[in-house]
Short mmCIF file of C-alpha atoms in Angstrom, two decimals:
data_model
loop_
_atom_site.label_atom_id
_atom_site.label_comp_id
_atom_site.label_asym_id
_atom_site.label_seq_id
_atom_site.Cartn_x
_atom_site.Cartn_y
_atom_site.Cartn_z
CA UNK A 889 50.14 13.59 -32.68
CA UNK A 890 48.40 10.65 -31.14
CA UNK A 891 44.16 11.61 -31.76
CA UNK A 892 42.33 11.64 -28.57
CA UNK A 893 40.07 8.90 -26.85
CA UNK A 894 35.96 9.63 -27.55
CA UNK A 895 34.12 8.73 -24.00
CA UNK A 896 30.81 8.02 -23.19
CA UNK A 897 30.13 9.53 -19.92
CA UNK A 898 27.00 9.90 -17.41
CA UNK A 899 25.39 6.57 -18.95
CA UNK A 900 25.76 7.93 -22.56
CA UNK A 901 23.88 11.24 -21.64
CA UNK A 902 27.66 13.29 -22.55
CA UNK A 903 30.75 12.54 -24.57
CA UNK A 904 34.31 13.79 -24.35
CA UNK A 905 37.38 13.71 -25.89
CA UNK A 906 40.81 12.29 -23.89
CA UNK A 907 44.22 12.90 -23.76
CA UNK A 908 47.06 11.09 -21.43
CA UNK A 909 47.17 8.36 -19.40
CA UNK A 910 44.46 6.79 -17.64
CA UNK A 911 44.58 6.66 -14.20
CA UNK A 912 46.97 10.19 -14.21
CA UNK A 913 45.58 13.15 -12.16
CA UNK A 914 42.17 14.46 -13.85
CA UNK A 915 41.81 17.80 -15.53
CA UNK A 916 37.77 18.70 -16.97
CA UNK A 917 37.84 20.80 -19.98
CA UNK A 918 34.70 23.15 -20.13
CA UNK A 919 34.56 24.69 -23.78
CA UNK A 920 32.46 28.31 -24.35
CA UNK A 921 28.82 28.60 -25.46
CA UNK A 922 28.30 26.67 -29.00
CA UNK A 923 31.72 25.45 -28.99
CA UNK A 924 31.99 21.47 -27.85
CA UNK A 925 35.19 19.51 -26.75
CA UNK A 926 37.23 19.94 -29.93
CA UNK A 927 37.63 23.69 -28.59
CA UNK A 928 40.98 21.89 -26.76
CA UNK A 929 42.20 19.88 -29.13
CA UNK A 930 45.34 21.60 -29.90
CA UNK A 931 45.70 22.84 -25.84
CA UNK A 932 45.19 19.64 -24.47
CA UNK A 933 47.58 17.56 -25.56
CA UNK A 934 50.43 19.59 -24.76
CA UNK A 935 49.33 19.65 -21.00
CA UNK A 936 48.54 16.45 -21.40
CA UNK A 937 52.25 16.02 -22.14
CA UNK A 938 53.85 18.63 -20.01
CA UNK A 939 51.90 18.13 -16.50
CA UNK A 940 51.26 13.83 -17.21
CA UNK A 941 47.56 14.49 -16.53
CA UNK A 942 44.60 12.56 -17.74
CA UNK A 943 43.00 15.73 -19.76
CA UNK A 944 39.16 15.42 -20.30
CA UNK A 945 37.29 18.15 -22.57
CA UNK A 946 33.54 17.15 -22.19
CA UNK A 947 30.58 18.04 -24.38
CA UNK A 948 27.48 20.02 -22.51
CA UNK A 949 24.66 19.08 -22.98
CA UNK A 950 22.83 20.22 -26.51
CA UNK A 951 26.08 20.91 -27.72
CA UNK A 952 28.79 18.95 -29.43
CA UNK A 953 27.97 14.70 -29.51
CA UNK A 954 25.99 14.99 -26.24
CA UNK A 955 22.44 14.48 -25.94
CA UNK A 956 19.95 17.77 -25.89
CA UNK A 957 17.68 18.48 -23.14
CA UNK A 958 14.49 19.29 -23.15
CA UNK A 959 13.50 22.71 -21.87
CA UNK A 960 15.76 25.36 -20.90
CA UNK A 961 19.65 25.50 -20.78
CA UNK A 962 20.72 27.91 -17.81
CA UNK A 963 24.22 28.24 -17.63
CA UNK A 964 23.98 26.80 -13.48
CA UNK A 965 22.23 23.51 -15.33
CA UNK A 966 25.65 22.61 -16.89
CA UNK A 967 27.21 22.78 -12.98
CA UNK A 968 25.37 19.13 -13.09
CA UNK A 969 27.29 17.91 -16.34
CA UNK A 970 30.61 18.35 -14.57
CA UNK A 971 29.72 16.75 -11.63
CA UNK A 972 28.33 13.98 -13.65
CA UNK A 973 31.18 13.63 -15.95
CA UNK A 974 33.73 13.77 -12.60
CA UNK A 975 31.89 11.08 -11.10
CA UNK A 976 31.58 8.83 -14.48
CA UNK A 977 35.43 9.06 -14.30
CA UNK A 978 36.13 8.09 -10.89
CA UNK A 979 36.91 11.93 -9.74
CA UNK A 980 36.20 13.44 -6.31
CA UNK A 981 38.02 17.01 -7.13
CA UNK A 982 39.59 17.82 -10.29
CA UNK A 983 41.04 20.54 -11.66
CA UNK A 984 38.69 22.67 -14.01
CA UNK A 985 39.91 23.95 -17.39
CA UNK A 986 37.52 26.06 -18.41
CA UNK A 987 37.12 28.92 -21.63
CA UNK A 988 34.49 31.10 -21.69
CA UNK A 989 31.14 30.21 -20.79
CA UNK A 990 32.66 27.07 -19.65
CA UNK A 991 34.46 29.26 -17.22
CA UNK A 992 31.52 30.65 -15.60
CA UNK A 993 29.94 27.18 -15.22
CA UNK A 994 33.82 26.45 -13.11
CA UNK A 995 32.91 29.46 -11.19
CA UNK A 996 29.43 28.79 -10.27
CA UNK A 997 30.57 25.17 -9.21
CA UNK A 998 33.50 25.97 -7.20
CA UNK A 999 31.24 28.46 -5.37
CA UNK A 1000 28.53 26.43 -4.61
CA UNK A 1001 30.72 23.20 -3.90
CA UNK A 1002 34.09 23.75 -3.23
CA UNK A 1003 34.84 20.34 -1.84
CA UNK A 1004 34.78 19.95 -5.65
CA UNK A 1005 37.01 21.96 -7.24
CA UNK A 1006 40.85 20.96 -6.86
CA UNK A 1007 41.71 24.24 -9.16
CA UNK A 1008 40.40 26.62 -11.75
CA UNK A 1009 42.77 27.48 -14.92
CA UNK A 1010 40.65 29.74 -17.28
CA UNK A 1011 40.88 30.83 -20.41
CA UNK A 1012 39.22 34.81 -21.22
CA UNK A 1013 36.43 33.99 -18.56
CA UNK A 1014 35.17 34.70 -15.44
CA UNK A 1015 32.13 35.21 -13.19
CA UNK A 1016 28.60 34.58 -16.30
CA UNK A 1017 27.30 36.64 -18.17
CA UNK A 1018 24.61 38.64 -15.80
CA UNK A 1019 21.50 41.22 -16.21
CA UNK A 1020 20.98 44.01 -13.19
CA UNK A 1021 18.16 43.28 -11.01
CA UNK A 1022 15.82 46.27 -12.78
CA UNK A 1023 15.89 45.04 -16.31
CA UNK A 1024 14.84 41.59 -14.60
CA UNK A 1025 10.99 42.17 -16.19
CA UNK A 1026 13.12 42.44 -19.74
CA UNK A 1027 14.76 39.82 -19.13
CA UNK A 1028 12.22 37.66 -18.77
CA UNK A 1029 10.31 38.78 -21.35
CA UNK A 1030 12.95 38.45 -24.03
CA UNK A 1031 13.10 34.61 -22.75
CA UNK A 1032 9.25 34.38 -22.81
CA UNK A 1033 8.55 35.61 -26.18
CA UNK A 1034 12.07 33.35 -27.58
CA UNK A 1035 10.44 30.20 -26.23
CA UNK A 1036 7.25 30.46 -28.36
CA UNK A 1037 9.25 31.05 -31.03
CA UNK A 1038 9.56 28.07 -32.84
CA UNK A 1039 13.25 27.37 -34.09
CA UNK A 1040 14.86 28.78 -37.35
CA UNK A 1041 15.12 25.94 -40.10
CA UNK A 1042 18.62 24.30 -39.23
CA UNK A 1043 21.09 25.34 -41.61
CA UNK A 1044 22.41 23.11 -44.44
CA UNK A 1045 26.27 23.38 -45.96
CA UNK A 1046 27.37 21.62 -49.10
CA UNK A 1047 30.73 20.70 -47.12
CA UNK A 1048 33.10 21.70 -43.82
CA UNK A 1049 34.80 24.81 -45.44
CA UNK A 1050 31.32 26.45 -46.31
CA UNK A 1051 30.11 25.68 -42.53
CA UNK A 1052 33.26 27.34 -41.65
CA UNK A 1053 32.75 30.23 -43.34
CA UNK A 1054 29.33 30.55 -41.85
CA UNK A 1055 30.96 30.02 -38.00
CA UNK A 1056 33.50 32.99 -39.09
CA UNK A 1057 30.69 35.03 -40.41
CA UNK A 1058 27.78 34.69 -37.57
CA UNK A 1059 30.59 33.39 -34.31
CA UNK A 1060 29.75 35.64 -31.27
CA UNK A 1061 33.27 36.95 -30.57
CA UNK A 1062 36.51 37.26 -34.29
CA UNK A 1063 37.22 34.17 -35.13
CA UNK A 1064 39.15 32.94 -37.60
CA UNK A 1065 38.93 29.58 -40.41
CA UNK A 1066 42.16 28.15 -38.84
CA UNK A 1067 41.20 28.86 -35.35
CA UNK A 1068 37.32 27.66 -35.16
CA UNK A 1069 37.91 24.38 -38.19
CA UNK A 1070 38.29 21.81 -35.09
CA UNK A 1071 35.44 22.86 -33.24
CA UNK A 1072 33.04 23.27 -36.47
CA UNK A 1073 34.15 19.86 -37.48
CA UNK A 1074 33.17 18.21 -34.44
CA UNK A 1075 29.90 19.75 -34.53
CA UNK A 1076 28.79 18.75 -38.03
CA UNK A 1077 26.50 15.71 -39.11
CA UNK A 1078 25.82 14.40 -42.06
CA UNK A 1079 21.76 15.11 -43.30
CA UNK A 1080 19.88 12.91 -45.75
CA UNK A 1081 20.40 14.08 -48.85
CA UNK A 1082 23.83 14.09 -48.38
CA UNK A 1083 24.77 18.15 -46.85
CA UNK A 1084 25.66 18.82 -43.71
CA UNK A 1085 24.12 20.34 -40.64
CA UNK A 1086 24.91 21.23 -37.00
CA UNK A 1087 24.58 19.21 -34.18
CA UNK A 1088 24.26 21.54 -31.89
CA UNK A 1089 20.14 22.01 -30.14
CA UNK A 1090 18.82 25.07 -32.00
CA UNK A 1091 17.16 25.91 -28.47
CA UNK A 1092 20.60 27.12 -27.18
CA UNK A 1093 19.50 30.49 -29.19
CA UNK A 1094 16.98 31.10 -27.31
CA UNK A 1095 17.25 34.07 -24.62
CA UNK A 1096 17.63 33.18 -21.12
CA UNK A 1097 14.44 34.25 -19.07
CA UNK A 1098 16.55 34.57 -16.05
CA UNK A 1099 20.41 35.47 -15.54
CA UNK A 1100 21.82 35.88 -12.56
CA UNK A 1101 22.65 39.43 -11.40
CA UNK A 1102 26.23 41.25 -11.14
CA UNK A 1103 26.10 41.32 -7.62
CA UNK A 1104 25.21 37.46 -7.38
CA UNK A 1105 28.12 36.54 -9.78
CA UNK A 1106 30.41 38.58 -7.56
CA UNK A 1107 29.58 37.02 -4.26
CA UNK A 1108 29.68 33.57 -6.16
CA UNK A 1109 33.46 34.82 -6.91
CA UNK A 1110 34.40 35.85 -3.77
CA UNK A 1111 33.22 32.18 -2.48
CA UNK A 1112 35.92 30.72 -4.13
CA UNK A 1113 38.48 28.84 -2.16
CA UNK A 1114 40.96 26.98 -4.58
CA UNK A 1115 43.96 28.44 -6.51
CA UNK A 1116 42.98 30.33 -9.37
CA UNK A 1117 44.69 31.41 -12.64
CA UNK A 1118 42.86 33.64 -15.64
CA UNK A 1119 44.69 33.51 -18.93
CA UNK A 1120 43.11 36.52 -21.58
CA UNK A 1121 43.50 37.30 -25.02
CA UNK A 1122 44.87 40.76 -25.53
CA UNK A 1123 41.91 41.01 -27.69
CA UNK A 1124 39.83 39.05 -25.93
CA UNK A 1125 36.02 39.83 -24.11
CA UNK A 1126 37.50 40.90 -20.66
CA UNK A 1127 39.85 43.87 -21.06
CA UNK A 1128 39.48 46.66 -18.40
CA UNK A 1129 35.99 47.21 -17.84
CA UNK A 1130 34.42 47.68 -14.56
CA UNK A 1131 32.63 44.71 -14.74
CA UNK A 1132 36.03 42.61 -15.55
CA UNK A 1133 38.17 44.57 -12.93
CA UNK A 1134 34.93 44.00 -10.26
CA UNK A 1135 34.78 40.26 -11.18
CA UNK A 1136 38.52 39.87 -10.73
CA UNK A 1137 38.79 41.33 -7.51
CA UNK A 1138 36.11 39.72 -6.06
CA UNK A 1139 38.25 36.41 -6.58
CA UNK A 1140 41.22 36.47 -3.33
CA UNK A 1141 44.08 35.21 -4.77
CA UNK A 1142 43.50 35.47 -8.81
CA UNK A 1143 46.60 35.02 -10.58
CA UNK A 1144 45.98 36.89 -13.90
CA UNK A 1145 47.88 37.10 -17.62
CA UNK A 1146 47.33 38.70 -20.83
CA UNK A 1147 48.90 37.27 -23.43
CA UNK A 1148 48.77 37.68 -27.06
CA UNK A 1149 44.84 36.23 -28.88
CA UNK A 1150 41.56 36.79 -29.49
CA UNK A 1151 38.68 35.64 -27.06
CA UNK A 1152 39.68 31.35 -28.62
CA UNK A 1153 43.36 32.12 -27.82
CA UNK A 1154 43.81 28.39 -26.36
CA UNK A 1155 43.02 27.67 -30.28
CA UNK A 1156 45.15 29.88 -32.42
CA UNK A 1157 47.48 28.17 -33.99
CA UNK A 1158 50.35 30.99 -33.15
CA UNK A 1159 48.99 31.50 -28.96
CA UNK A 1160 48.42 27.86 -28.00
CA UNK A 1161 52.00 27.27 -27.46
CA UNK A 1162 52.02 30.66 -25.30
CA UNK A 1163 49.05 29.97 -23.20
CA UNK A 1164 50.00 25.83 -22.80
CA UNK A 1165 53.27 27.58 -21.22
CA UNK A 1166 51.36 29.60 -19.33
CA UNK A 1167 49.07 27.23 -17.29
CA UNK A 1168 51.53 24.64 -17.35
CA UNK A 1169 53.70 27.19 -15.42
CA UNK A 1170 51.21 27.74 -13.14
CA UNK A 1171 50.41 23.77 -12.80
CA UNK A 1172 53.83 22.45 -12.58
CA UNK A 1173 54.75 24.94 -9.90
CA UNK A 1174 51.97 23.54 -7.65
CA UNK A 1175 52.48 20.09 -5.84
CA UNK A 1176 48.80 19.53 -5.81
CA UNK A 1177 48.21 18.16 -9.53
CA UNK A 1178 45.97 15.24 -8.26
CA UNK A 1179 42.18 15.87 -8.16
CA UNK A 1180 41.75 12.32 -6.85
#
């Protein structure tokens, strides 16, 4: 498999990982909340391959080989990284391949500016993560109090497989050592003394003093113009909830599948085939590839 192409994008402020041709039709790869770029390194390249697109995966900001930020991290700040990488590349309207968190960043944008958005494929995502408009005092509390909180000491591994083990122990969502060892590699650096620590800014963990509500995120949804597929994991964090069944049928036109995986389905070894099938489907059935 040929490795991908590291970018420098938005004068050096993000990096990225490439796959295909330069020059083909652009597809942005958003990756979830801690996660970086390497979160689509074994989706990409068979896209890459099947559709003869130019697939980027950026890095947000704080995470990954992209700079931090000073301040705060709300999820509508990393809107500005895909514009930024888009226009470092040359990209009026691409298509948006987005997991996770990195799919409610797609929504937000393609809500807000839908002159930008040629599609949206994501992956066990959709609408952001929200907090009703009474427990907004809470909210903002939690996010207070987290700020003057200075950060816990960075953790230190004696090599990859033990910083694996600590992603599978403390990830978010079930994950397992096969599934998360690309992403946890890209995210290590080597310390002084010769261990290893994460790149990632330790300020991502702090609470966010404001979220947007349920009822924002599901007029953001409805807002959306552009052909739309969601791709979950069986066992992903969507299921049939009412919040999950409200966010999908706020979006006209959804095209929806449940396949086989956990909430990183685009990186298990035995769904990635499944799910590259999937959205290239989707892709290949639609003349409009070119986000240029």
């Amino acid at each position: 498999m040929t490795p991908p192409q590291a970018l420098s994008l938005a004068e050096g402020r993000l990096s990225g990982l490439a796959w295909g041709e330069p020059g083909a039709p652009l597809w942005l790869a958003l990756h979830g909340w801690l996660d970086n770029a390497a979160s689509f390194s074994r989706l990409a390249p068979m896209l890459a391959r099947r559709l003869g697109v130019r697939l980027v995966a950026i890095d947000f900001a704080g995470h990954g080989h992209s700079r931090h930020t000073p301040g705060d991290y709300a999820i509508w700040d990393y809107a500005d990284d895909v514009l930024d990488a888009a226009d470092s590349l040359g990209s009026t309207r691409p298509t948006l391949l987005a997991h996770s968190m990195g799919a409610g960043v797609a929504c937000l944008l393609a809500s807000a500016l839908p002159e930008r958005v040629a599609r949206l494929a994501l992956i066990d995502g959709l609408g952001a993560v929200t907090t009703p408009a009474a427990e907004a005092p809470r909210q903002l509390r939690r996010g207070l109090l987290g700020h003057r909180r200075s950060p816990s000491r960075s953790a230190r591994y004696a090599d990859e497989e033990a910083a694996v083990a600590a992603r599978v122990r403390g990830g978010a969502t079930p994950v397992d050592a096969e599934t998360i060892r690309p992403v946890v590699a890209r995210n290590l650096k080597a310390l002084e003394d010769g261990a290893l620590g994460w790149r990632t800014d330790p300020h991502l963990m702090r609470p966010s003093p404001v979220r947007l509500t349920p009822e924002q995120v599901v007029a953001c949804l409805a807002e959306i113009e552009c052909p739309a597929l969601l791709v979950e994991g069986q066992t992903g964090i969507l299921g049939e909830g009412e919040p999950a069944r409200r966010a999908r049928a706020a979006l006209a036109g959804l095209e929806r599948r449940v396949l086989p995986g956990g909430h990183h389905l685009h990186l298990e070894p035995e769904a990635v085939s499944a799910v590259a099938e999937t959205i290239g489907g989707w892709a290949g059935g639609d003349s409009r590839l070119s986000g240029r």
